[in-house]
Coordinates of N, CA and C in Angstrom, one line a residue:
X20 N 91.1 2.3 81.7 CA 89.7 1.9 81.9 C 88.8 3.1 81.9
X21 N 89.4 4.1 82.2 CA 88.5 5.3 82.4 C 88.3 5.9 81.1
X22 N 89.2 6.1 80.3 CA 88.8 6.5 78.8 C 88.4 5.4 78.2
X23 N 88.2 4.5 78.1 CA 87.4 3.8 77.4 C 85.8 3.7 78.1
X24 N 85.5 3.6 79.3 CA 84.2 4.3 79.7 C 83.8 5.5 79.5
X25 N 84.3 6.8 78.8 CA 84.2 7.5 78.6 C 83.6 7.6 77.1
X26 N 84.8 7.2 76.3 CA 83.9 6.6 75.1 C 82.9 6.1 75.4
X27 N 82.9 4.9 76.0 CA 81.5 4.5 75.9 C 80.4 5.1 75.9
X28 N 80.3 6.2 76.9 CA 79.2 6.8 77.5 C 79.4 8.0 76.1
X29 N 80.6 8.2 75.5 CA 79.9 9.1 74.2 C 79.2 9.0 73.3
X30 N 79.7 7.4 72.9 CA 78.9 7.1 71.9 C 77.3 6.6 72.1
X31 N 77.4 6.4 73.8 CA 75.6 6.1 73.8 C 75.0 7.2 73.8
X32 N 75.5 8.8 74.0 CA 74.8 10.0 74.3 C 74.8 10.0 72.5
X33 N 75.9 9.7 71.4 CA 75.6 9.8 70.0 C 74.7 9.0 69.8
X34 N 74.6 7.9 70.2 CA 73.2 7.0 69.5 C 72.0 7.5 69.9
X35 N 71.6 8.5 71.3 CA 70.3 8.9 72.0 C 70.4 10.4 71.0
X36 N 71.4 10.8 70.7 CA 70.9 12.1 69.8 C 70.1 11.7 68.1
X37 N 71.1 10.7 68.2 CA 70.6 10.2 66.4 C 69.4 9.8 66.6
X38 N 69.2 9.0 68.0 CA 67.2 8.4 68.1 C 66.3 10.0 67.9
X39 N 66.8 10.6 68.7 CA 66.0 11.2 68.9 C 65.6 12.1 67.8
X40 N 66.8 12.6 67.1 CA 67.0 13.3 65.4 C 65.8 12.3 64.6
X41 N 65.8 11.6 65.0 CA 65.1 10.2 63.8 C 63.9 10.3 64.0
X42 N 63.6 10.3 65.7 CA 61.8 10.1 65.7 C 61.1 11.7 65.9
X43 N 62.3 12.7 65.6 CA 61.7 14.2 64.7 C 61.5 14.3 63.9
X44 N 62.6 14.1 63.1 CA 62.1 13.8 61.2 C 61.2 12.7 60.8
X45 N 60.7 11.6 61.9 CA 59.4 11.1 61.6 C 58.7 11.8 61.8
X46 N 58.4 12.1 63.0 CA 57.0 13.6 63.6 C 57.5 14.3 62.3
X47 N 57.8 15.2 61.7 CA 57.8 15.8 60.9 C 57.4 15.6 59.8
X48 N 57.4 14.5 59.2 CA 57.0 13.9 57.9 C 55.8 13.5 58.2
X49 N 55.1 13.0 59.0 CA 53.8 12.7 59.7 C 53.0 14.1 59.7
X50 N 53.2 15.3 59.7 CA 52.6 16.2 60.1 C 52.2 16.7 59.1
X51 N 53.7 16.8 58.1 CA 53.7 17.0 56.4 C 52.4 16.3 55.6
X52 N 52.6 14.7 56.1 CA 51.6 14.4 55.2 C 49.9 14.9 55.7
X53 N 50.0 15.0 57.2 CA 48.3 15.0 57.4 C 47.9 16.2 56.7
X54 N 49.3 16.9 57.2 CA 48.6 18.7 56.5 C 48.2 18.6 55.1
X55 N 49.0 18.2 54.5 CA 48.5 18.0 52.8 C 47.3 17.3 52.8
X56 N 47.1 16.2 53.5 CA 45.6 15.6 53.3 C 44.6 16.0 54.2
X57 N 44.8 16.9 54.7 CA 43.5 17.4 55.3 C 43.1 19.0 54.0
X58 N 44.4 19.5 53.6 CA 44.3 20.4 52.7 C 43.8 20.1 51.2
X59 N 43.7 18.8 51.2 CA 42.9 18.2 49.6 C 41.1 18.7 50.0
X60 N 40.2 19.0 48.9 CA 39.3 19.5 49.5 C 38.4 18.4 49.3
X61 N 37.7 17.8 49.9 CA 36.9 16.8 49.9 C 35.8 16.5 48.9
X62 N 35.5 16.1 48.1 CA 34.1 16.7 47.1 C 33.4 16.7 47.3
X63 N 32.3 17.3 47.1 CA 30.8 17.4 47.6 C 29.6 16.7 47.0
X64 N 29.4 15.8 47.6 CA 28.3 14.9 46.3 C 27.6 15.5 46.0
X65 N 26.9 15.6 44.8 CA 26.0 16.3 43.9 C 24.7 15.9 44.2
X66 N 23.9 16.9 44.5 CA 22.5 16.6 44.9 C 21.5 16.0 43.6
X67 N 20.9 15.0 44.5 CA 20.5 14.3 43.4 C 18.8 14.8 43.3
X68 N 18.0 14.6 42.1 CA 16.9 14.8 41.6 C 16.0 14.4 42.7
X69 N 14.9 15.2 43.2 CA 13.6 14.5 43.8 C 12.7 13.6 43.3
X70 N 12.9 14.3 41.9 CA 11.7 13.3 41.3 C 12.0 13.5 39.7
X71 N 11.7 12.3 38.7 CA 12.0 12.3 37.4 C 10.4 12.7 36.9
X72 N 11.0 13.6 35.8 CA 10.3 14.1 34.8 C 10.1 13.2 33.7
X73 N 8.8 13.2 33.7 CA 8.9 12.0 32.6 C 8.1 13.2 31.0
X74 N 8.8 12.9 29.8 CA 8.3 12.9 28.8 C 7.2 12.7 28.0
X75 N 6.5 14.2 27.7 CA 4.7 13.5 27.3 C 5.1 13.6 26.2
X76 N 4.0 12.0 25.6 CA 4.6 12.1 24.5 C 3.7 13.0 23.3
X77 N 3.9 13.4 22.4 CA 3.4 14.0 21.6 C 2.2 13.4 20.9
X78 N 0.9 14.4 20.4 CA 0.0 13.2 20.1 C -0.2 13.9 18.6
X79 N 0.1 12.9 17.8 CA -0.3 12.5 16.5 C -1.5 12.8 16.3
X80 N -2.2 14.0 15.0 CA -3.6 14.1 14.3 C -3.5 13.2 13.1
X81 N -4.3 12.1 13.6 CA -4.6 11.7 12.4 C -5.6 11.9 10.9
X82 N -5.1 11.7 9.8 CA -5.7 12.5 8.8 C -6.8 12.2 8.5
X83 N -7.9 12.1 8.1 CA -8.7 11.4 7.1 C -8.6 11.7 5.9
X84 N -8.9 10.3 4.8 CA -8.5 10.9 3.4 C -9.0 11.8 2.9
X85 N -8.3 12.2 2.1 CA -9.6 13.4 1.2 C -10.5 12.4 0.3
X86 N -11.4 13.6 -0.3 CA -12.2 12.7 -0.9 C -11.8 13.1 -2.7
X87 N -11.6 11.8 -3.3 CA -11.3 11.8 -4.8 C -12.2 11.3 -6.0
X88 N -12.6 11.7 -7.0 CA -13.7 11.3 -7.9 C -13.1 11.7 -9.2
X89 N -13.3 10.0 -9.7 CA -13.3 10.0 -11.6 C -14.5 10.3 -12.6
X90 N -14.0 11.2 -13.7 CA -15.3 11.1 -14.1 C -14.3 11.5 -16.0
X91 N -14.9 9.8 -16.6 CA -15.5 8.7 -15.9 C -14.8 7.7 -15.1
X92 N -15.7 7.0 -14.6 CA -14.8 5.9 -13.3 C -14.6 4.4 -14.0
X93 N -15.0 4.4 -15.6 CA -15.3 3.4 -16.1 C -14.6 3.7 -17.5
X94 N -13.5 2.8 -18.2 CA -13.2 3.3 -19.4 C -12.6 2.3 -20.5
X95 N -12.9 1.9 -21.6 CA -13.1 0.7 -22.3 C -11.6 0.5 -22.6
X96 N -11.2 -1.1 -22.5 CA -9.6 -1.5 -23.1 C -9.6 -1.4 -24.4
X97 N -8.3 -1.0 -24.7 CA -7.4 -0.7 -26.4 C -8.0 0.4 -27.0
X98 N -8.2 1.2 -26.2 CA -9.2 2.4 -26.5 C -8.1 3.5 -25.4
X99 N -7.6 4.3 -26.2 CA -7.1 5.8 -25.6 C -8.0 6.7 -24.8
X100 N -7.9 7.5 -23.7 CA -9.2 7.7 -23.3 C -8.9 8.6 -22.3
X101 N -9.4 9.7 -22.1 CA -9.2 11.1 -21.2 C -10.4 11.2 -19.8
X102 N -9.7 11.1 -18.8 CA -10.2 10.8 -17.5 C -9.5 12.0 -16.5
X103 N -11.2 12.8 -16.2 CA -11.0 13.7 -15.2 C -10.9 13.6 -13.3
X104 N -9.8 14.0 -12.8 CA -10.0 13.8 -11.6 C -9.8 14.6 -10.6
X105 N -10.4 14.4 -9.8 CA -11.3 15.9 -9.0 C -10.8 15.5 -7.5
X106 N -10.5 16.3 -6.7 CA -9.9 15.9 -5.2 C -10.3 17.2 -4.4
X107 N -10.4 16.7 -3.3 CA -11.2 17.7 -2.1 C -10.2 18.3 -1.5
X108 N -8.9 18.4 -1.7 CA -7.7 19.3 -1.1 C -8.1 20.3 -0.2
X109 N -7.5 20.5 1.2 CA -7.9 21.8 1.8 C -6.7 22.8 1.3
X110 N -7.1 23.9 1.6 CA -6.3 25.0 1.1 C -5.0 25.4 2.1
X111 N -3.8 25.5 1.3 CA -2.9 25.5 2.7 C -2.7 26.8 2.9
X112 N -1.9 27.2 4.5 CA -1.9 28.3 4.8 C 0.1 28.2 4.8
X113 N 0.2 29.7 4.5 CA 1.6 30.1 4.8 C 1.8 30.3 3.6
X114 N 1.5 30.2 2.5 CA 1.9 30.6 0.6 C 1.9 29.7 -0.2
X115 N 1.9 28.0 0.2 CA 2.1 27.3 -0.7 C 0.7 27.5 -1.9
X116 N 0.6 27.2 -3.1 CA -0.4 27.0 -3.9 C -1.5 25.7 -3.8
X117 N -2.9 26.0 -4.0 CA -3.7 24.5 -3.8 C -3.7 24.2 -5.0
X118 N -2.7 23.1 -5.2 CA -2.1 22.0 -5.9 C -2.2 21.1 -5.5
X119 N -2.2 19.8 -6.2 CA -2.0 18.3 -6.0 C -1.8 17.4 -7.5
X120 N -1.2 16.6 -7.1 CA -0.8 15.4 -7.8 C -1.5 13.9 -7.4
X121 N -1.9 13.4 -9.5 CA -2.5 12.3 -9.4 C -1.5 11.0 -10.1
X122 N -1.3 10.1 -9.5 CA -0.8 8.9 -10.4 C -1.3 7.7 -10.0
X123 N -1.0 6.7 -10.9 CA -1.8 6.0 -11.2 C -1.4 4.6 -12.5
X124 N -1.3 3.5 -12.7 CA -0.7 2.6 -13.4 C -1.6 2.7 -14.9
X125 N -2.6 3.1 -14.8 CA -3.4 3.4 -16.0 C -3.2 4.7 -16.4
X126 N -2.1 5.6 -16.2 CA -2.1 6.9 -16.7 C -0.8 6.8 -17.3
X127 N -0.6 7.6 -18.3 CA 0.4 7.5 -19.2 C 1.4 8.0 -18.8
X128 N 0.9 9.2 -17.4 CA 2.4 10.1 -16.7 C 1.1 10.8 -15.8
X129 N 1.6 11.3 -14.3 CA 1.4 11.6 -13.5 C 0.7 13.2 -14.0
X130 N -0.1 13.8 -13.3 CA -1.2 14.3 -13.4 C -1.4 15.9 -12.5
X131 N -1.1 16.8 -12.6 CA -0.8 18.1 -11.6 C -2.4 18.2 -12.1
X132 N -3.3 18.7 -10.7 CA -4.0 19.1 -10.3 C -4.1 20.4 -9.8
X133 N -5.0 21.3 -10.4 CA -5.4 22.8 -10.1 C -6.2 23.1 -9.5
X134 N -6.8 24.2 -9.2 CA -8.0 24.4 -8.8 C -9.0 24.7 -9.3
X135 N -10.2 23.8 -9.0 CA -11.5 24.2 -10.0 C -12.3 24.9 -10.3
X136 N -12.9 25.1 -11.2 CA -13.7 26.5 -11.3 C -14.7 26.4 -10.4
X137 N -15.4 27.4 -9.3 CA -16.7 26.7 -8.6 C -18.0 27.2 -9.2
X138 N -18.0 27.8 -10.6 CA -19.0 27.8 -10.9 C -19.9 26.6 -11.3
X139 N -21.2 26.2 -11.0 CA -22.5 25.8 -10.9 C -22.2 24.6 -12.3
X140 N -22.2 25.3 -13.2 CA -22.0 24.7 -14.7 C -20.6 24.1 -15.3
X141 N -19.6 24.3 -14.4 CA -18.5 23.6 -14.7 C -18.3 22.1 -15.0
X142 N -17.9 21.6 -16.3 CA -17.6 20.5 -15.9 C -16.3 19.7 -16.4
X143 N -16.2 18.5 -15.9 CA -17.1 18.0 -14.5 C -17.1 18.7 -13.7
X144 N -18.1 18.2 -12.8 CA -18.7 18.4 -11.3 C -18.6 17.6 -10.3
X145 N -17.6 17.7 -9.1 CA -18.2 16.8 -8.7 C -19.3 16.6 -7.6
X146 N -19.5 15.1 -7.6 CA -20.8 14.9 -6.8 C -21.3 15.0 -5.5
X147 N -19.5 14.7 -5.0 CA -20.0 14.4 -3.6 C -19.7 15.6 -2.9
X148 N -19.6 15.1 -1.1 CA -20.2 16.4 -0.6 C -18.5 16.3 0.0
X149 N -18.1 18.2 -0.4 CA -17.2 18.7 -0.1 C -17.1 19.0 1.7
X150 N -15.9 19.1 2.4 CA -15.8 19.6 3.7 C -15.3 20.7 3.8
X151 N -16.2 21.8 3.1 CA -16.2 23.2 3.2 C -14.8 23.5 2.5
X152 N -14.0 22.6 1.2 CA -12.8 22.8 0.8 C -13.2 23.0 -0.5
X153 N -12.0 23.7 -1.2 CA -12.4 23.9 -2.5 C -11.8 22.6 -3.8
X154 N -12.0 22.4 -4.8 CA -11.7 21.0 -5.5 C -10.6 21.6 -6.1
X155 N -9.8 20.7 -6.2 CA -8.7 20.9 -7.6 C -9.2 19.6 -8.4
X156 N -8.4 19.9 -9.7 CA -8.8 18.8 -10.7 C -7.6 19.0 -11.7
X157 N -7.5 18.0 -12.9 CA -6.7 17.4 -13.4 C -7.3 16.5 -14.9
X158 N -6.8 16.2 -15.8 CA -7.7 15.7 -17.3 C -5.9 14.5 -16.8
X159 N -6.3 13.0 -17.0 CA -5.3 12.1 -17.6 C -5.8 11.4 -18.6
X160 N -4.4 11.1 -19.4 CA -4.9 9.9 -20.4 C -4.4 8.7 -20.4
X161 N -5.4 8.2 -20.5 CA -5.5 6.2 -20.2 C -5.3 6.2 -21.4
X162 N -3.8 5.2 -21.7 CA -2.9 4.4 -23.0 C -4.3 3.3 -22.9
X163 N -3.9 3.0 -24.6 CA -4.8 2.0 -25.2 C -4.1 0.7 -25.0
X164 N -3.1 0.8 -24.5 CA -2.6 -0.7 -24.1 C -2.8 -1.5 -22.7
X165 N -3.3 -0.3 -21.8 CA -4.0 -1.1 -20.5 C -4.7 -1.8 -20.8
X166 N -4.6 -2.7 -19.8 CA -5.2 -4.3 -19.6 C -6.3 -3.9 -18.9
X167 N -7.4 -4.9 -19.1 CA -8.5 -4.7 -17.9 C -8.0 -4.8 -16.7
X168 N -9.7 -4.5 -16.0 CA -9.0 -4.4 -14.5 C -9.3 -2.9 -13.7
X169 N -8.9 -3.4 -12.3 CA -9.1 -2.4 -11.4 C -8.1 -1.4 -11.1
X170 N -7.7 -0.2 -11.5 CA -6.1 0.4 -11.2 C -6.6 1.8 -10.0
X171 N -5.9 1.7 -9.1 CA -6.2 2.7 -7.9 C -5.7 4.3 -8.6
X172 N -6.2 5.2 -8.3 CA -5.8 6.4 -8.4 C -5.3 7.5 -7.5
X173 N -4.1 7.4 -7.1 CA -3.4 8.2 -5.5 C -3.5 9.6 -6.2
X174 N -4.2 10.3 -5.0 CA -4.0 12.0 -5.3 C -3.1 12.3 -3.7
X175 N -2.3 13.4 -4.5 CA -1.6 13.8 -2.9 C -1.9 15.3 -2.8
X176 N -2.0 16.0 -1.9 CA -2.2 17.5 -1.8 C -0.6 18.3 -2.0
X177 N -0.7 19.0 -2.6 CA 1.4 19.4 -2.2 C 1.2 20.3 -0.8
X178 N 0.2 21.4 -0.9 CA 0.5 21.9 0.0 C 0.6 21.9 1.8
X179 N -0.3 20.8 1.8 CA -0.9 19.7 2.8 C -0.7 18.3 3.0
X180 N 0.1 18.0 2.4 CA 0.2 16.0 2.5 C -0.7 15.7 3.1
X181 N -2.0 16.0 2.9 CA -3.1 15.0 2.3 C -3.4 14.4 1.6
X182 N -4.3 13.0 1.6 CA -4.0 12.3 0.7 C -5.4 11.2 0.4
X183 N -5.5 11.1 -0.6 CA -6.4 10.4 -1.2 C -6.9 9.2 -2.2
X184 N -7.3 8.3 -2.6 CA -7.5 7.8 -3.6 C -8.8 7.1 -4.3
X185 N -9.3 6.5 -5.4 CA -10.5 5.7 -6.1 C -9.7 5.3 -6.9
X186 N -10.7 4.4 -7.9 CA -10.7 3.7 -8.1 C -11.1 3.3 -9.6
X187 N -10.3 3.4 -11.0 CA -10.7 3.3 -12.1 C -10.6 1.7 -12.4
X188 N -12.0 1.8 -13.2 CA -12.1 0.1 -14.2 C -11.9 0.6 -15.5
X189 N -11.5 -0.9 -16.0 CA -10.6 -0.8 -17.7 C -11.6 -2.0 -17.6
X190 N -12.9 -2.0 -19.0 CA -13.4 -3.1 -19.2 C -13.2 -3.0 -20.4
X191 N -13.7 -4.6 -20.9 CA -13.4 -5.1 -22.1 C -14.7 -4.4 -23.3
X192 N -13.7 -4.3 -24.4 CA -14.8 -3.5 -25.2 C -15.8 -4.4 -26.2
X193 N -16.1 -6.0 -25.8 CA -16.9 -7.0 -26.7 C -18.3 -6.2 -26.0
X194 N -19.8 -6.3 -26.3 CA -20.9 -6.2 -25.8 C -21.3 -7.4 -25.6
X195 N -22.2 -7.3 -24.5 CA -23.1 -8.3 -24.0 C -24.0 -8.9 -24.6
X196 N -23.8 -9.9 -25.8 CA -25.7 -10.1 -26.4 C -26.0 -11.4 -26.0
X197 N -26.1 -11.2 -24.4 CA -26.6 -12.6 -24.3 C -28.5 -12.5 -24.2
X198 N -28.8 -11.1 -23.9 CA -30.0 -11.2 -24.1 C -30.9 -11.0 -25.4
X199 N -30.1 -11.1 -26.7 CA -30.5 -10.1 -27.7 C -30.6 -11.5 -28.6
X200 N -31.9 -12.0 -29.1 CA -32.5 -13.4 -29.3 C -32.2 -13.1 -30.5
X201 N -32.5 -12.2 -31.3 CA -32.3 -12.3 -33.0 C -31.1 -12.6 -33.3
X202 N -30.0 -12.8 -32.1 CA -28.8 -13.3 -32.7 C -28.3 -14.9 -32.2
X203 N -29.6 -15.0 -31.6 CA -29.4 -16.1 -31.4 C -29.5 -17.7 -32.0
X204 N -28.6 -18.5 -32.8 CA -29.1 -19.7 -33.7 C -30.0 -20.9 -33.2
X205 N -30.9 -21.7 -33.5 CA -32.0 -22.6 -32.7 C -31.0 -23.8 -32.2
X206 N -31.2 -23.9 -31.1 CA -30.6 -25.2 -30.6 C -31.7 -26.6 -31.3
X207 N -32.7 -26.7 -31.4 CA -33.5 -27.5 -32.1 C -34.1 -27.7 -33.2
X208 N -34.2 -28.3 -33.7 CA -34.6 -28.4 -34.9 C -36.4 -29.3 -35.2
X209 N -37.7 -28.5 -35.2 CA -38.5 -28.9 -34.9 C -39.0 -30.6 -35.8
X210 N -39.4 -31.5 -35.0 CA -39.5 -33.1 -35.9 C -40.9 -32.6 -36.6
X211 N -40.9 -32.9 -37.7 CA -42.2 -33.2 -39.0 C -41.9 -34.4 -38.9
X212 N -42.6 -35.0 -37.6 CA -43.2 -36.5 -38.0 C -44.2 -37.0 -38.2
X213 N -44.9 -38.5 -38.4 CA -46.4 -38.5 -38.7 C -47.0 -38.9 -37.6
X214 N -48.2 -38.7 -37.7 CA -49.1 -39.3 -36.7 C -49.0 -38.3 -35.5
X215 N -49.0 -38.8 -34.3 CA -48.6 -37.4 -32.6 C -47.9 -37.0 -32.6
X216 N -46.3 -37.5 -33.6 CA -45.1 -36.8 -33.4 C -44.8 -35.5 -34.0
X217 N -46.3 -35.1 -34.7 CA -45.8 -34.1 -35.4 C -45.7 -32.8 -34.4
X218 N -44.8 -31.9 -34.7 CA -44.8 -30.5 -34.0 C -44.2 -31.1 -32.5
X219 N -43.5 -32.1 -32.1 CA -42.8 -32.2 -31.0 C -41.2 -32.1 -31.2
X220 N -40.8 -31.8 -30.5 CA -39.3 -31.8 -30.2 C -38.9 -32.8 -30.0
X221 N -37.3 -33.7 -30.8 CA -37.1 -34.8 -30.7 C -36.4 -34.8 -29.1
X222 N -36.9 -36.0 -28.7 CA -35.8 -35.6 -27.6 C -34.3 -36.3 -27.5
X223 N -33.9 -35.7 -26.9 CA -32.1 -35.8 -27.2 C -31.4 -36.8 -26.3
X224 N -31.9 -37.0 -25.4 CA -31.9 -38.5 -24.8 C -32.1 -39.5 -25.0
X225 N -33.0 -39.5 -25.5 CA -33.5 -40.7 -25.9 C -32.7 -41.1 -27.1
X226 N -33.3 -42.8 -27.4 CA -32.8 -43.0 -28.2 C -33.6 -43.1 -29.7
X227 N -33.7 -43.8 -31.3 CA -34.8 -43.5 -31.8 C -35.8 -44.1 -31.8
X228 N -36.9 -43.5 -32.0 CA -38.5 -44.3 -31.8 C -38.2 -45.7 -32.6
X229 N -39.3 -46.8 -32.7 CA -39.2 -47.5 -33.1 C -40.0 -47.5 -34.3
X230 N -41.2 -46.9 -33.8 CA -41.9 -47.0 -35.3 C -40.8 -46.2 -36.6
X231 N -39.8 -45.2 -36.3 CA -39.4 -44.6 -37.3 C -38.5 -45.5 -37.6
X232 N -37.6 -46.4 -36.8 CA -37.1 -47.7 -37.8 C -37.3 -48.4 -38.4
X233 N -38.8 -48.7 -38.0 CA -39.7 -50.0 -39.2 C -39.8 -48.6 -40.3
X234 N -40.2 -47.8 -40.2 CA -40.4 -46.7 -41.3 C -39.4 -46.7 -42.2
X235 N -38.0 -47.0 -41.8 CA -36.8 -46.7 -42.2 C -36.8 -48.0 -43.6
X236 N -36.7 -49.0 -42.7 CA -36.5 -50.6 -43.3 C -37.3 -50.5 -44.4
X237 N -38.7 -50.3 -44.0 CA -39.3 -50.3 -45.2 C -39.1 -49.9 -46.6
X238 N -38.8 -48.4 -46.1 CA -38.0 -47.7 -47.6 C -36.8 -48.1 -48.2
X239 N -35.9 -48.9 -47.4 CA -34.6 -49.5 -48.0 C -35.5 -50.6 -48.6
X240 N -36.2 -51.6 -48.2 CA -36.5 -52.4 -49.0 C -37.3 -52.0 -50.3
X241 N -38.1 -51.1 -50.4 CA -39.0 -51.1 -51.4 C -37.8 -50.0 -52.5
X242 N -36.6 -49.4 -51.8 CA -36.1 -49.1 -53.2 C -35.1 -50.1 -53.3
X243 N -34.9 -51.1 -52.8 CA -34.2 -52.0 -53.1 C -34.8 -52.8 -54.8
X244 N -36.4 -53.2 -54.3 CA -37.1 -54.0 -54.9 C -37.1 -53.7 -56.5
X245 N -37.1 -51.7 -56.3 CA -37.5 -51.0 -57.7 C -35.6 -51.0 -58.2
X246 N -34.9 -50.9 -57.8 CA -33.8 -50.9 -58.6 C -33.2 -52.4 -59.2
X247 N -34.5 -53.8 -58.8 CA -33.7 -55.0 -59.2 C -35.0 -55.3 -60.3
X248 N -35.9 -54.4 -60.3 CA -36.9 -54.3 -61.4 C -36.4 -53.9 -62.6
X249 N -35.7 -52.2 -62.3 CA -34.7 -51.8 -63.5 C -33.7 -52.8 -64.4
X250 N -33.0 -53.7 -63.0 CA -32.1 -54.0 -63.7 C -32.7 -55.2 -64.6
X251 N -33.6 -56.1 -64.7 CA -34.2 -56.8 -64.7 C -34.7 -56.8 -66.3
X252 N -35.1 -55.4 -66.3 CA -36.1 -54.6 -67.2 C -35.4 -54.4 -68.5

């Protein structure tokens, strides 16, 4: 009896070592882990903006057209025909040349524009009033197979993309004689009648007089009369 209480009491001092072995190596692994997770470094939120910047937006110059002139602005159909045009281009800065280009549905091929002479007596000339720029100009030829009508003329500046246009007519080459009376044939034919009708105009409504009926009858009868005399005779 005594050695087996003996055992006994050994094996419960082995099961109080093993506890106690066991809830070390938990403390242990418990400590392991905090230390690692207190060792992870926390992130720092990123400071955010006070206030948004907003975007100005950029402001657009808008152009006005240049100013463009044909001369002439008027040029007859089925007829070939040389039309000068003149544009108010400003002069560009940085090297490009003051150049421009004209096209147009009435031109036989698009049109490079130079610069004009500014002498006084050059021509053409144009009319209107420049914005202190100097003109370029250009000679096109209008095909004899354009149709009448109104065809626009776009001028562009090269060195400026400015831009401009007018406006050419293609009219018909008959003349007008509606006012020109010597070509005109009489709608009327004046009546040589007798009596008040003479020197009046018949009128065209109406229907015929009566007296010129009986006038009529009479003369059927009386050459009736003379040709049954002939036969007679």
């Amino acid at each position: 009896m005594q050695d087996g209480a003996e055992w006994g009491a050994a094996v419960l001092r082995v099961r109080r070592v093993a506890y106690a072995g066991a809830i070390v190596m938990i403390g242990a692994v418990g400590c392991s882990a905090s230390a690692q997770t207190s060792s992870t470094p926390t992130p720092t939120p990123s400071a955010s903006a006070t206030g948004s910047v907003s975007a100005t937006p950029t402001a657009t110059v808008s152009r006005k057209p240049i100013l463009v002139e044909l001369s002439p602005a008027k040029v007859t159909a089925g007829e070939t025909s040389k039309v000068w045009i003149l544009a108010n281009c400003p002069v560009p800065s940085g090297g490009p040349a003051h150049t421009g280009t004209a096209t147009s549905k009435a031109f036989i091929n698009g049109v490079s524009l130079t610069t004009a002479p500014t002498s006084s007596t050059a021509t053409p000339a144009p009319t209107g009033t420049a914005a202190g720029n100097p003109w370029v100009r250009g000679e096109a030829q209008v095909s004899g197979t354009v149709k009448r009508g109104n065809y626009p003329v776009e001028v562009k500046c090269d060195g400026t993309n400015d831009t401009g246009k007018a406006t050419l007519r293609v009219v018909s080459a008959t003349a007008d004689t509606s006012d020109d009376s010597s070509t005109k044939a009489p709608t009327k034919a004046p009546r040589a009648g007798g009596g008040g009708t003479f020197g009046k105009d018949v009128d065209e409504g109406s229907g015929m007089p009566v007296g010129g009926v009986l006038v009529g009858a009479a003369v059927l009868a009386a050459a009736g009369l003379l040709i049954k005399r002939r036969v007679r005779g």
